[in-house]
Every structure is written in structure tokens, then in C-alpha cells.
Short mmCIF file of C-alpha atoms in Angstrom, two decimals:
data_model
loop_
_atom_site.label_atom_id
_atom_site.label_comp_id
_atom_site.label_asym_id
_atom_site.label_seq_id
_atom_site.Cartn_x
_atom_site.Cartn_y
_atom_site.Cartn_z
CA MET A 1 32.53 131.67 42.21
CA LEU A 2 30.96 133.72 44.64
CA THR A 3 29.49 134.18 47.84
CA ASP A 4 26.78 136.64 46.61
CA PRO A 5 26.06 137.14 43.82
CA VAL A 6 23.20 140.06 44.25
CA ALA A 7 26.23 141.75 45.93
CA ASP A 8 28.64 141.15 42.76
CA MET A 9 25.85 143.19 40.26
CA LEU A 10 24.93 146.01 42.44
CA THR A 11 29.40 147.02 42.61
CA ARG A 12 29.44 146.12 39.31
CA ILE A 13 26.22 148.94 38.70
CA ARG A 14 28.07 151.20 40.91
CA ASN A 15 31.39 151.32 39.82
CA ALA A 16 30.43 151.90 36.45
CA ASN A 17 27.77 154.88 37.43
CA LYS A 18 30.70 156.64 39.36
CA ALA A 19 33.06 156.64 36.15
CA LEU A 20 30.06 157.34 33.92
CA MET A 21 29.90 154.19 31.24
CA ASP A 22 26.76 153.32 28.80
CA ARG A 23 26.54 149.78 30.39
CA VAL A 24 27.94 147.10 32.45
CA GLU A 25 28.66 143.43 31.77
CA MET A 26 27.84 140.44 34.26
CA PRO A 27 26.83 136.97 34.78
CA SER A 28 23.50 136.30 34.32
CA SER A 29 20.58 134.55 36.63
CA ASN A 30 16.55 135.16 36.89
CA LEU A 31 16.91 137.33 40.71
CA LYS A 32 19.37 139.52 38.88
CA GLU A 33 16.83 139.47 36.02
CA GLU A 34 14.04 140.33 38.21
CA ILE A 35 16.57 143.53 39.70
CA ALA A 36 17.08 144.71 36.26
CA ARG A 37 13.09 144.50 35.26
CA ILE A 38 12.50 146.66 38.89
CA LEU A 39 15.53 149.37 38.21
CA THR A 40 14.21 149.73 35.11
CA GLU A 41 10.15 150.25 36.40
CA GLU A 42 11.37 152.32 38.52
CA GLY A 43 13.14 154.68 36.34
CA TYR A 44 17.51 153.49 37.69
CA ILE A 45 18.56 152.01 34.16
CA ARG A 46 17.17 152.71 31.33
CA GLY A 47 16.84 149.04 30.86
CA PHE A 48 19.29 145.39 30.46
CA HIS A 49 19.09 142.91 28.32
CA VAL A 50 20.51 139.46 28.44
CA VAL A 51 23.45 138.10 26.09
CA ASP A 52 23.91 133.89 25.10
CA ALA A 53 27.66 134.23 24.96
CA GLY A 54 28.81 131.54 22.73
CA GLU A 55 31.31 129.75 24.33
CA LEU A 56 30.66 130.61 28.00
CA PRO A 57 28.90 128.04 29.72
CA TYR A 58 26.23 130.91 30.82
CA LYS A 59 24.79 133.93 29.71
CA THR A 60 25.42 137.67 29.99
CA LEU A 61 23.74 140.78 31.34
CA VAL A 62 23.80 143.40 30.56
CA VAL A 63 22.56 146.86 31.76
CA GLU A 64 22.39 150.24 30.42
CA LEU A 65 22.88 153.20 32.63
CA LYS A 66 20.36 156.26 32.76
CA TYR A 67 21.92 159.76 32.89
CA GLY A 68 20.34 162.80 32.84
CA ARG A 69 20.90 166.06 30.55
CA SER A 70 24.51 167.32 31.75
CA ARG A 71 24.85 163.73 32.48
CA GLU A 72 23.95 163.51 35.24
CA ARG A 73 23.55 160.38 37.63
CA VAL A 74 19.73 159.73 37.93
CA LEU A 75 21.31 156.09 39.85
CA THR A 76 22.89 157.96 43.43
CA GLY A 77 23.30 154.77 45.50
CA LEU A 78 22.95 150.57 46.11
CA LYS A 79 22.98 149.56 49.34
CA ARG A 80 22.65 145.17 49.97
CA VAL A 81 20.46 145.20 53.14
CA SER A 82 20.67 141.20 53.21
CA LYS A 83 23.69 138.84 52.98
CA PRO A 84 24.39 135.97 53.06
CA GLY A 85 25.44 135.64 56.37
CA ARG A 86 23.10 137.52 58.07
CA ARG A 87 19.54 137.76 56.23
CA ILE A 88 17.20 140.86 56.78
CA TYR A 89 13.52 140.00 56.66
CA ALA A 90 10.09 142.74 56.73
CA SER A 91 7.28 141.99 57.79
CA LYS A 92 4.03 143.22 56.24
CA ASP A 93 3.88 145.68 58.74
CA ARG A 94 7.29 146.15 59.26
CA LEU A 95 8.37 147.08 55.54
CA PRO A 96 11.24 149.68 54.69
CA ARG A 97 11.04 153.25 53.89
CA VAL A 98 13.92 154.24 51.54
CA LEU A 99 15.18 157.75 52.67
CA GLY A 100 11.67 158.94 53.50
CA GLY A 101 10.12 157.08 50.51
CA LEU A 102 12.35 158.73 47.90
CA GLY A 103 14.23 155.91 47.16
CA THR A 104 13.24 152.21 46.85
CA ALA A 105 13.54 148.99 48.94
CA ILE A 106 13.48 145.15 46.68
CA LEU A 107 11.75 142.49 48.48
CA SER A 108 12.66 139.15 48.10
CA THR A 109 8.75 137.36 48.03
CA SER A 110 6.68 134.55 47.96
CA ARG A 111 4.65 135.85 44.35
CA GLY A 112 8.90 136.80 43.05
CA VAL A 113 10.75 139.63 43.14
CA ILE A 114 9.10 143.14 43.92
CA THR A 115 9.73 146.80 45.61
CA SER A 116 8.51 147.50 49.41
CA ARG A 117 5.42 149.79 47.92
CA THR A 118 4.26 147.00 45.95
CA ALA A 119 4.32 144.58 48.92
CA GLU A 120 2.47 146.95 51.12
CA ARG A 121 0.02 147.31 48.74
CA GLU A 122 -1.05 143.80 48.36
CA GLY A 123 -0.21 142.98 51.76
CA ILE A 124 3.17 140.15 52.50
CA GLY A 125 6.42 141.09 53.20
CA GLY A 126 9.64 139.33 52.72
CA GLU A 127 14.12 139.16 52.03
CA VAL A 128 14.90 142.52 51.86
CA SER A 129 17.53 142.48 48.84
CA CYS A 130 18.70 146.03 48.98
CA PHE A 131 17.93 149.57 48.71
CA VAL A 132 18.18 152.13 45.91
CA TRP A 133 18.12 156.33 45.40
#
């Protein structure tokens, strides 16, 4: 059992990206699927899908990584912000900016998992899950 499944997801993606792998697999959850959806929408990964592994008690999330023409990495970095031991929240007035707006902050809000740009547009705050750049 993992203490922080989202940190495990980000670490698996980070390690696979460093090793220039095409895809990475991990146990699935609704929160992980939503984070993968945002990464796809923002253009950091090629896509994702959920596989129902027959004998395993859980579904598997398969994330397909994205690279440039000469195999340069599109995804430069991932950082877990809010951890189980220390939760970080952002109000609608103090939403985080990653690399001056070049990166993306992913928030878990009452309206679901969204980016900080969407949260600013809708005027809501929430828990800061991670930074992506």
C-alpha cells in the first residue's frame, strides 16, 4: 500500500520520461485519471487509457509519453506540492503560477481537478496537487 499514490504516479512518469520510454503503467484511480486528462489537454503527454487487468484486483492506467521530432522531451519536470503530511491550499486570490505562466499548476477543487488558469477564470481555489512544466 502506498501513502501517496499521486506522488507515485508523478515519479513513474518522471522516471519513464528520463529513460525516454514510450509508455508507463500504474494502478488507476479517479484522481490519477483526471490528472492524466489534464496532462493530455495541456499537451504534456500524448494520451492515456485504462486497462482492466483480468486477474488483478485493480485497473491499470497506461500513460503514453510525448516527445519532439528529434526525441527531445516535451515534459521537462513534475513536482508534487500538496503531500499527505502537509496539505497546501490556494485561495482564489492567491493561485500559484509555474515559471511565470509557462508551466501548469493542477488543483483539486470542489468542481473537480482543473488547472490554475481555469480556477482563476472560474474564481475558485483548492488544493494544489502538483506543478508541471
